[in-house]
XYZ file of C-alpha atoms in Angstrom:
523
model
C 52.645 -63.055 -30.288
C 56.001 -61.638 -29.301
C 59.415 -63.209 -29.580
C 62.519 -61.668 -28.093
C 65.711 -61.602 -30.091
C 68.454 -62.241 -27.551
C 72.186 -61.885 -27.448
C 74.616 -63.716 -25.208
C 76.605 -61.158 -23.245
C 79.982 -62.347 -21.978
C 80.874 -60.379 -18.876
C 84.210 -60.068 -17.072
C 83.871 -58.579 -13.623
C 86.383 -57.848 -10.898
C 85.413 -59.957 -7.907
C 87.919 -58.783 -5.336
C 91.518 -58.912 -4.225
C 93.578 -60.035 -1.272
C 97.090 -59.222 -0.118
C 99.480 -61.220 2.013
C 102.912 -60.261 3.275
C 105.362 -62.988 4.217
C 108.757 -62.867 5.892
C 111.586 -65.145 4.812
C 114.446 -65.701 7.243
C 117.308 -68.166 6.965
C 121.002 -68.537 7.710
C 123.655 -69.629 5.230
C 127.110 -71.070 5.759
C 129.947 -69.707 3.616
C 131.525 -72.611 1.672
C 135.025 -73.671 2.730
C 136.355 -72.697 -0.694
C 135.437 -69.033 -0.128
C 137.111 -66.327 1.932
C 135.812 -65.179 5.340
C 133.208 -62.392 5.236
C 134.507 -58.982 6.246
C 131.853 -56.645 4.777
C 128.667 -57.056 2.743
C 128.630 -54.662 -0.203
C 125.623 -55.608 -2.349
C 122.659 -57.962 -2.149
C 119.878 -58.663 -4.619
C 116.928 -61.035 -4.824
C 114.552 -62.426 -7.429
C 111.189 -64.097 -6.799
C 110.139 -67.130 -8.831
C 106.569 -68.420 -8.519
C 106.310 -72.154 -9.218
C 102.536 -72.633 -8.845
C 99.297 -70.807 -8.013
C 96.373 -73.081 -7.089
C 92.735 -72.368 -6.153
C 91.678 -74.319 -3.079
C 88.267 -73.726 -1.425
C 88.217 -69.921 -1.042
C 91.951 -69.593 -0.852
C 94.910 -69.434 -3.190
C 98.064 -71.394 -2.398
C 101.244 -69.849 -3.783
C 104.486 -71.823 -3.963
C 107.781 -70.343 -5.011
C 111.282 -69.329 -4.003
C 113.481 -66.302 -3.598
C 116.930 -66.540 -5.183
C 119.506 -64.184 -3.694
C 123.037 -63.099 -4.476
C 125.426 -61.398 -2.045
C 128.641 -59.583 -2.967
C 131.028 -59.273 -0.027
C 134.560 -58.184 0.715
C 136.644 -60.985 2.102
C 139.078 -60.869 4.997
C 141.948 -60.843 2.501
C 140.517 -57.817 0.687
C 139.106 -59.496 -2.429
C 135.444 -59.608 -3.521
C 133.390 -62.808 -3.393
C 129.866 -63.762 -4.463
C 127.539 -66.042 -2.495
C 124.221 -67.283 -3.922
C 121.344 -69.281 -2.484
C 117.558 -69.583 -2.336
C 114.721 -69.731 0.202
C 111.538 -71.645 -0.626
C 108.094 -70.508 0.503
C 104.471 -71.663 0.456
C 101.729 -69.226 1.387
C 97.930 -69.729 1.545
C 95.975 -66.508 0.840
C 92.321 -66.402 1.916
C 89.990 -65.076 -0.794
C 86.325 -65.163 0.382
C 83.919 -66.181 -2.374
C 86.629 -67.610 -4.639
C 85.275 -70.207 -7.066
C 87.065 -72.734 -9.216
C 85.964 -70.986 -12.432
C 87.397 -67.625 -11.331
C 90.548 -66.261 -12.933
C 93.341 -65.491 -10.464
C 96.079 -62.980 -11.249
C 99.089 -62.919 -8.916
C 101.651 -60.167 -8.541
C 104.612 -60.409 -6.191
C 107.067 -57.800 -5.008
C 110.243 -58.044 -2.994
C 109.686 -55.264 -0.472
C 112.899 -55.603 1.479
C 116.044 -57.739 1.443
C 118.581 -57.573 4.220
C 121.754 -59.617 4.393
C 123.683 -59.539 7.679
C 126.858 -61.023 9.101
C 126.404 -63.491 11.983
C 130.091 -64.344 11.966
C 132.822 -64.542 9.342
C 131.518 -67.929 8.107
C 127.773 -67.426 8.478
C 125.303 -64.955 6.973
C 121.658 -64.215 7.699
C 119.219 -63.419 4.901
C 115.880 -61.772 5.664
C 113.284 -60.682 3.123
C 109.734 -59.347 3.043
C 107.593 -60.380 0.078
C 104.165 -58.962 -0.759
C 101.784 -61.224 -2.673
C 98.665 -59.666 -4.184
C 95.856 -61.756 -5.646
C 93.280 -60.180 -7.964
C 90.211 -62.227 -8.847
C 88.009 -61.857 -11.921
C 84.850 -63.839 -12.572
C 83.259 -64.624 -15.896
C 79.517 -64.955 -16.468
C 77.160 -65.103 -19.431
C 73.634 -63.713 -19.632
C 70.973 -63.766 -22.357
C 69.626 -60.245 -22.870
C 66.964 -58.994 -25.286
C 68.222 -56.696 -28.019
C 65.159 -56.750 -30.318
C 61.492 -57.800 -30.331
C 59.829 -59.691 -33.160
C 56.032 -59.260 -33.430
C 53.754 -61.775 -35.139
C 49.961 -61.520 -35.598
C 47.893 -63.312 -32.949
C 44.224 -64.086 -33.820
C 44.338 -61.406 -36.481
C 45.923 -58.765 -34.219
C 49.458 -57.492 -34.619
C 50.846 -56.307 -31.253
C 51.641 -52.590 -31.207
C 54.852 -52.553 -29.185
C 56.734 -49.573 -27.829
C 60.393 -50.232 -26.962
C 62.921 -48.399 -24.823
C 66.539 -48.964 -25.775
C 69.817 -47.978 -24.226
C 73.315 -47.914 -25.635
C 75.928 -49.272 -23.233
C 79.706 -49.054 -23.690
C 80.995 -52.441 -22.617
C 84.641 -53.419 -22.131
C 85.216 -57.154 -22.230
C 88.465 -59.069 -22.053
C 89.004 -60.140 -25.647
C 91.958 -62.389 -24.870
C 94.608 -63.331 -22.368
C 97.974 -64.460 -23.600
C 101.401 -65.171 -22.154
C 104.502 -65.251 -24.281
C 108.237 -64.682 -24.109
C 110.690 -62.444 -25.922
C 114.405 -63.240 -26.003
C 117.276 -60.757 -26.087
C 120.754 -62.013 -27.041
C 123.662 -59.616 -27.436
C 127.305 -59.201 -26.519
C 129.306 -56.435 -24.850
C 132.937 -55.651 -25.656
C 135.388 -54.079 -23.225
C 136.789 -50.659 -24.002
C 140.498 -50.432 -24.744
C 141.469 -49.145 -21.273
C 139.869 -52.099 -19.472
C 141.879 -55.216 -18.536
C 140.754 -58.670 -19.643
C 138.093 -60.500 -17.628
C 139.372 -63.108 -15.203
C 135.924 -63.866 -13.739
C 132.616 -62.054 -13.236
C 131.835 -61.172 -9.621
C 128.469 -59.435 -9.976
C 125.962 -58.825 -12.757
C 122.649 -57.035 -13.033
C 120.087 -56.824 -15.815
C 117.262 -54.277 -15.500
C 114.509 -53.172 -17.878
C 114.027 -49.499 -18.687
C 111.394 -47.646 -20.700
C 109.522 -50.722 -21.907
C 106.489 -49.995 -24.101
C 104.026 -52.321 -25.796
C 101.562 -51.642 -28.591
C 99.026 -53.940 -30.259
C 98.744 -54.124 -34.034
C 96.697 -56.572 -36.040
C 97.992 -60.052 -35.230
C 101.024 -58.846 -33.249
C 102.181 -57.191 -30.063
C 104.991 -54.699 -30.630
C 107.638 -54.327 -27.924
C 110.592 -52.019 -27.374
C 112.749 -50.740 -24.545
C 116.237 -50.906 -23.070
C 118.104 -53.584 -21.158
C 120.527 -52.035 -18.667
C 123.597 -54.206 -18.049
C 125.986 -53.763 -15.118
C 128.978 -56.063 -14.480
C 131.666 -56.093 -11.781
C 134.594 -58.323 -12.685
C 138.052 -59.303 -11.508
C 140.693 -58.265 -14.016
C 143.328 -60.691 -15.281
C 146.781 -60.669 -13.768
C 148.252 -60.443 -10.318
C 147.057 -57.442 -8.275
C 144.661 -56.458 -11.079
C 142.051 -54.003 -9.798
C 138.317 -54.646 -9.632
C 136.600 -53.383 -12.812
C 133.049 -52.616 -13.862
C 131.072 -52.228 -17.091
C 127.763 -50.444 -17.602
C 125.974 -50.653 -20.959
C 122.504 -50.100 -22.393
C 121.167 -52.594 -24.936
C 118.176 -51.216 -26.872
C 115.712 -53.806 -28.134
C 112.576 -53.908 -30.261
C 110.559 -56.685 -31.795
C 107.169 -58.263 -32.164
C 105.291 -61.238 -30.755
C 102.712 -63.001 -32.862
C 99.279 -63.015 -31.199
C 96.757 -64.163 -33.779
C 93.581 -62.587 -32.364
C 95.008 -59.171 -31.430
C 93.643 -56.108 -33.232
C 94.948 -52.560 -33.196
C 91.846 -51.129 -31.505
C 92.213 -53.288 -28.391
C 93.233 -51.711 -25.079
C 96.249 -53.551 -23.618
C 97.248 -54.186 -20.026
C 100.663 -55.813 -20.312
C 103.081 -56.778 -17.549
C 106.669 -57.337 -18.695
C 109.251 -58.941 -16.425
C 112.621 -60.634 -16.685
C 112.276 -64.370 -16.067
C 115.751 -65.417 -17.165
C 119.032 -63.542 -17.252
C 122.536 -64.776 -17.859
C 125.878 -63.059 -18.449
C 128.941 -65.055 -19.406
C 132.474 -63.926 -20.217
C 133.858 -65.168 -23.544
C 136.981 -64.671 -25.685
C 137.036 -62.219 -28.587
C 138.412 -62.983 -32.068
C 141.950 -62.717 -30.693
C 141.227 -65.287 -27.996
C 141.310 -62.754 -25.154
C 138.525 -62.578 -22.542
C 137.215 -59.196 -23.559
C 133.558 -59.865 -24.283
C 130.440 -60.794 -22.328
C 127.452 -62.627 -23.759
C 124.081 -61.340 -22.531
C 121.059 -63.657 -22.639
C 117.716 -62.411 -21.272
C 114.159 -63.714 -21.548
C 111.195 -61.402 -21.011
C 107.773 -62.749 -20.073
C 104.776 -60.758 -21.306
C 101.513 -61.304 -19.427
C 98.973 -59.758 -21.797
C 95.351 -58.895 -21.141
C 93.536 -57.039 -23.909
C 90.158 -55.351 -23.630
C 87.784 -54.721 -26.503
C 85.204 -51.944 -26.341
C 81.749 -52.580 -27.777
C 78.768 -50.268 -28.138
C 75.875 -52.551 -27.202
C 72.180 -51.644 -27.645
C 69.899 -53.309 -25.094
C 66.134 -53.420 -24.663
C 65.474 -52.070 -21.186
C 61.646 -51.792 -21.276
C 58.662 -52.416 -23.560
C 54.865 -52.294 -23.508
C 51.963 -52.622 -25.939
C 48.915 -50.429 -26.580
C 46.780 -53.413 -27.629
C 48.175 -56.375 -25.654
C 49.031 -57.049 -22.011
C 52.748 -57.799 -21.668
C 54.445 -59.305 -18.654
C 58.191 -58.736 -18.460
C 60.819 -60.887 -16.832
C 63.786 -58.683 -16.044
C 67.239 -59.097 -14.621
C 70.392 -57.113 -14.117
C 73.579 -57.246 -16.132
C 76.710 -55.630 -14.770
C 79.498 -54.558 -17.092
C 82.809 -52.754 -16.901
C 83.380 -49.779 -19.155
C 86.736 -48.137 -19.760
C 86.777 -44.818 -17.954
C 90.325 -43.831 -18.873
C 93.648 -45.222 -20.127
C 96.381 -42.891 -18.971
C 100.164 -43.245 -19.272
C 101.727 -40.632 -16.975
C 105.335 -39.652 -16.329
C 106.410 -38.647 -12.825
C 109.737 -36.801 -12.817
C 111.933 -36.734 -9.725
C 114.922 -34.455 -9.070
C 116.424 -34.822 -5.593
C 119.741 -34.004 -3.937
C 120.988 -36.457 -1.331
C 124.041 -36.468 0.893
C 125.671 -39.728 1.958
C 127.308 -40.225 5.355
C 130.825 -40.398 3.926
C 130.238 -38.208 0.862
C 133.606 -36.469 1.259
C 135.374 -39.787 0.579
C 133.550 -40.591 -2.676
C 135.873 -40.699 -5.689
C 133.463 -41.923 -8.338
C 129.930 -43.237 -8.725
C 130.107 -46.631 -10.405
C 126.450 -47.538 -10.761
C 122.941 -46.592 -9.688
C 119.731 -48.581 -9.792
C 116.219 -47.946 -8.542
C 112.998 -49.671 -7.575
C 109.539 -48.082 -7.597
C 107.347 -48.930 -4.613
C 103.727 -47.768 -4.519
C 102.620 -47.306 -0.902
C 99.093 -45.976 -1.361
C 96.588 -44.970 -4.005
C 93.556 -42.814 -3.214
C 90.615 -41.891 -5.414
C 89.675 -38.212 -5.299
C 87.510 -35.979 -7.464
C 90.362 -34.911 -9.728
C 91.882 -38.350 -10.278
C 93.990 -41.052 -8.663
C 96.523 -39.820 -6.097
C 99.610 -42.028 -5.922
C 102.040 -42.062 -2.995
C 105.252 -44.044 -3.111
C 109.004 -44.124 -2.807
C 111.829 -44.594 -5.250
C 114.443 -46.788 -3.607
C 117.807 -45.785 -5.057
C 120.903 -47.931 -4.631
C 124.216 -46.197 -5.377
C 127.517 -48.050 -5.754
C 130.624 -45.869 -5.507
C 134.419 -45.907 -5.163
C 135.985 -44.328 -2.081
C 139.404 -43.069 -1.062
C 139.573 -45.769 1.610
C 142.064 -48.436 0.477
C 140.617 -50.964 2.930
C 137.003 -50.469 1.783
C 137.330 -49.113 -1.780
C 133.790 -50.082 -2.901
C 130.740 -49.002 -0.919
C 126.992 -49.044 -1.461
C 124.297 -46.725 -0.131
C 120.500 -47.071 -0.291
C 118.259 -44.004 -0.147
C 114.439 -43.722 -0.267
C 113.059 -40.755 -2.209
C 109.319 -40.206 -1.600
C 107.081 -39.001 -4.431
C 103.473 -37.959 -4.920
C 101.673 -37.831 -8.252
C 98.155 -37.158 -9.493
C 96.954 -39.251 -12.429
C 94.106 -37.391 -14.098
C 91.008 -39.577 -14.491
C 87.775 -37.599 -15.088
C 84.713 -39.309 -13.630
C 86.647 -41.550 -11.252
C 84.904 -42.514 -7.997
C 85.096 -45.018 -5.151
C 83.570 -47.780 -7.312
C 86.195 -47.406 -10.033
C 88.521 -50.382 -10.531
C 92.072 -49.109 -11.003
C 94.760 -51.255 -12.597
C 98.078 -49.470 -12.090
C 101.455 -50.599 -13.428
C 104.531 -48.656 -12.362
C 108.041 -48.877 -13.776
C 111.284 -46.959 -13.779
C 111.950 -45.359 -17.153
C 115.121 -43.346 -16.486
C 117.589 -42.944 -13.608
C 120.850 -41.076 -13.163
C 123.019 -40.166 -10.163
C 125.654 -37.423 -10.576
C 128.195 -36.030 -8.087
C 127.575 -32.375 -7.230
C 129.578 -29.854 -5.271
C 129.606 -29.985 -1.493
C 129.597 -33.788 -1.357
C 125.995 -34.152 -2.537
C 124.553 -36.401 -5.252
C 121.793 -35.322 -7.614
C 119.351 -38.079 -8.498
C 117.124 -37.649 -11.555
C 114.462 -40.208 -12.379
C 111.360 -40.687 -14.504
C 108.674 -43.072 -13.282
C 106.022 -44.416 -15.662
C 102.532 -44.827 -14.197
C 100.208 -46.733 -16.536
C 96.573 -46.591 -15.377
C 93.563 -48.413 -16.751
C 90.401 -47.340 -14.908
C 87.265 -49.464 -15.301
C 83.858 -48.218 -14.193
C 81.272 -50.842 -13.150
C 77.853 -50.227 -14.700
C 74.687 -52.229 -13.967
C 71.688 -52.106 -16.317
C 68.225 -53.648 -16.252
C 67.775 -56.175 -19.036
C 64.748 -58.078 -20.347
C 65.140 -61.838 -20.174
C 61.586 -62.894 -21.087
C 58.082 -61.655 -21.945
C 54.539 -63.038 -21.737
C 51.830 -61.884 -24.160
C 48.081 -61.969 -23.396
C 44.954 -60.170 -24.695
C 44.290 -56.659 -23.437
C 41.992 -56.332 -20.391
C 39.656 -53.684 -21.805
C 37.833 -53.293 -18.456
C 40.989 -51.873 -16.934
C 41.662 -49.837 -20.063
C 38.195 -48.214 -19.885
C 38.927 -46.983 -16.362
C 41.653 -44.687 -17.745
C 40.425 -41.260 -18.907
C 40.451 -40.704 -22.650
C 42.120 -37.310 -22.318
C 43.776 -35.773 -19.292
C 45.892 -32.798 -18.308
C 49.089 -33.780 -16.522
C 51.789 -31.870 -14.628
C 55.227 -33.472 -14.958
C 56.570 -34.734 -11.604
C 60.177 -35.131 -10.417
C 61.659 -38.333 -11.856
C 59.214 -38.417 -14.763
C 60.194 -39.041 -18.355
C 58.021 -39.099 -21.454
C 58.510 -42.874 -21.561
C 57.197 -43.364 -18.016
C 54.256 -41.024 -18.643
C 53.330 -42.689 -21.960
C 53.454 -46.184 -20.453
C 51.363 -45.173 -17.430
C 48.620 -43.431 -19.463
C 48.479 -45.983 -22.287
C 49.807 -43.795 -25.037
C 53.100 -43.324 -26.894
C 55.982 -40.882 -26.727
C 55.365 -39.833 -30.333
C 51.679 -39.124 -29.604
C 52.537 -36.967 -26.577
C 55.108 -34.984 -28.563
C 52.720 -34.455 -31.480
C 49.774 -33.501 -29.263
C 51.836 -31.011 -27.256
C 53.983 -29.661 -30.084
C 57.246 -30.843 -28.488
C 60.432 -30.860 -30.549
C 62.370 -33.174 -28.236
C 61.609 -35.744 -25.552
C 63.089 -33.816 -22.634
C 60.597 -32.670 -19.986
C 61.126 -31.105 -16.590
C 59.032 -31.004 -13.386
C 56.153 -28.542 -13.647
C 55.660 -28.870 -17.405
C 51.999 -29.248 -18.384
C 50.983 -31.922 -20.904
C 47.784 -33.045 -22.641
C 47.622 -36.869 -22.703
C 45.337 -38.781 -25.088
C 44.726 -42.486 -24.459
C 45.389 -44.734 -27.439
C 43.088 -47.694 -28.170
C 43.948 -50.022 -31.019
């Protein structure tokens, strides 16, 4: 009799994705304690997701957008107004099941703050929510066959095996990494009266798994606008880079795993504090990074895909197992050099600060790889010669196109693309133009779905010798298109080794038109 040796195969498969775009729109009253609004200079927003719930083929996302607006008051000073807009959005995902794993990414596409009147502002934003769904399934597949004598006969079994490269998700893990540091003012800067505006941005973040740990390094870019101490003190700004590196303990991580890690700032705080002399000349920086880690492990798995016997009748129960294999892991750098001219470039005295946001508009699979189209949204803050409006801000979109090489990619390939801004600079050039230089990181993991026939069961019964006698004992055969030695041997009740020996073949490769002598085997 025959017994199959089986292995449980744990499969992670992409099930689908869905995207929803929502518009937030609300009005806000300026508090009585603040000056009238004369001009909006800067605005920024952050999205916080409070919950993501699966509900009968849809995902319900609840969260809020926190915003901050820097404006010039009627009396000429700068003021900061903050607020938030809550949202709840159902996203339809056909076929979604409770057991499925849902991954949500959200992006603030556009934020626009406008003046309704001197005491009332409008805030409008467009948020894109993308849901990616993975399903998990287990299947028992035969990897070996164990033969035992039946009524004195030992089954003579021929097996066909196939090696399959399988990428499974070894673990998912979320953790946080904290950055605490302080910034000191240079000697030519006045003391801090109060902070008007602050920004924290990540640059050049890289992650790397080692045994039991996830290594992390990068830079935290800090930008502060503050009111100097003293009467008629000018507006000041500070721009610093805080390098960081560290490790996060993840017990089951090994160095050979392939990581897909999303790093984002979930908490940021900047607070002015006195130095050792008691003067307000330092700023404490407190930032918390959230790492959403997904790590794949590659395994070379040998499966039984077919078997037959030369002395028993075997009935096979087969199924299909679908896997993902890693096609490519590619970290690319897209460099941008662009000259832009602002409307009032002739009045610019100094560029104070520049920041950027990468927006991917479209990805397209072609024969040579993944084509990426997007824009780099650059925000430039600068000083002007206008005493009434000394600080101005301009936003420019710089389009880019990049090819990520991915040999073997096709329309079935599942592409996981993470983009980030690694470097950015804006420098005044002659003729009133500004040169923007940037480096965009494009991290691609491409998974290729592969489906294979597997054997899930087998029945064993005595050979029907009447049918066997109908086959000729020896026959000449011309190889047909689609034939293999395995198919020929199984059909004519012989073995691959016998065919190769009889015909003097040195390998098992045959092509249409080849002539073979086939000898039936009877045990």
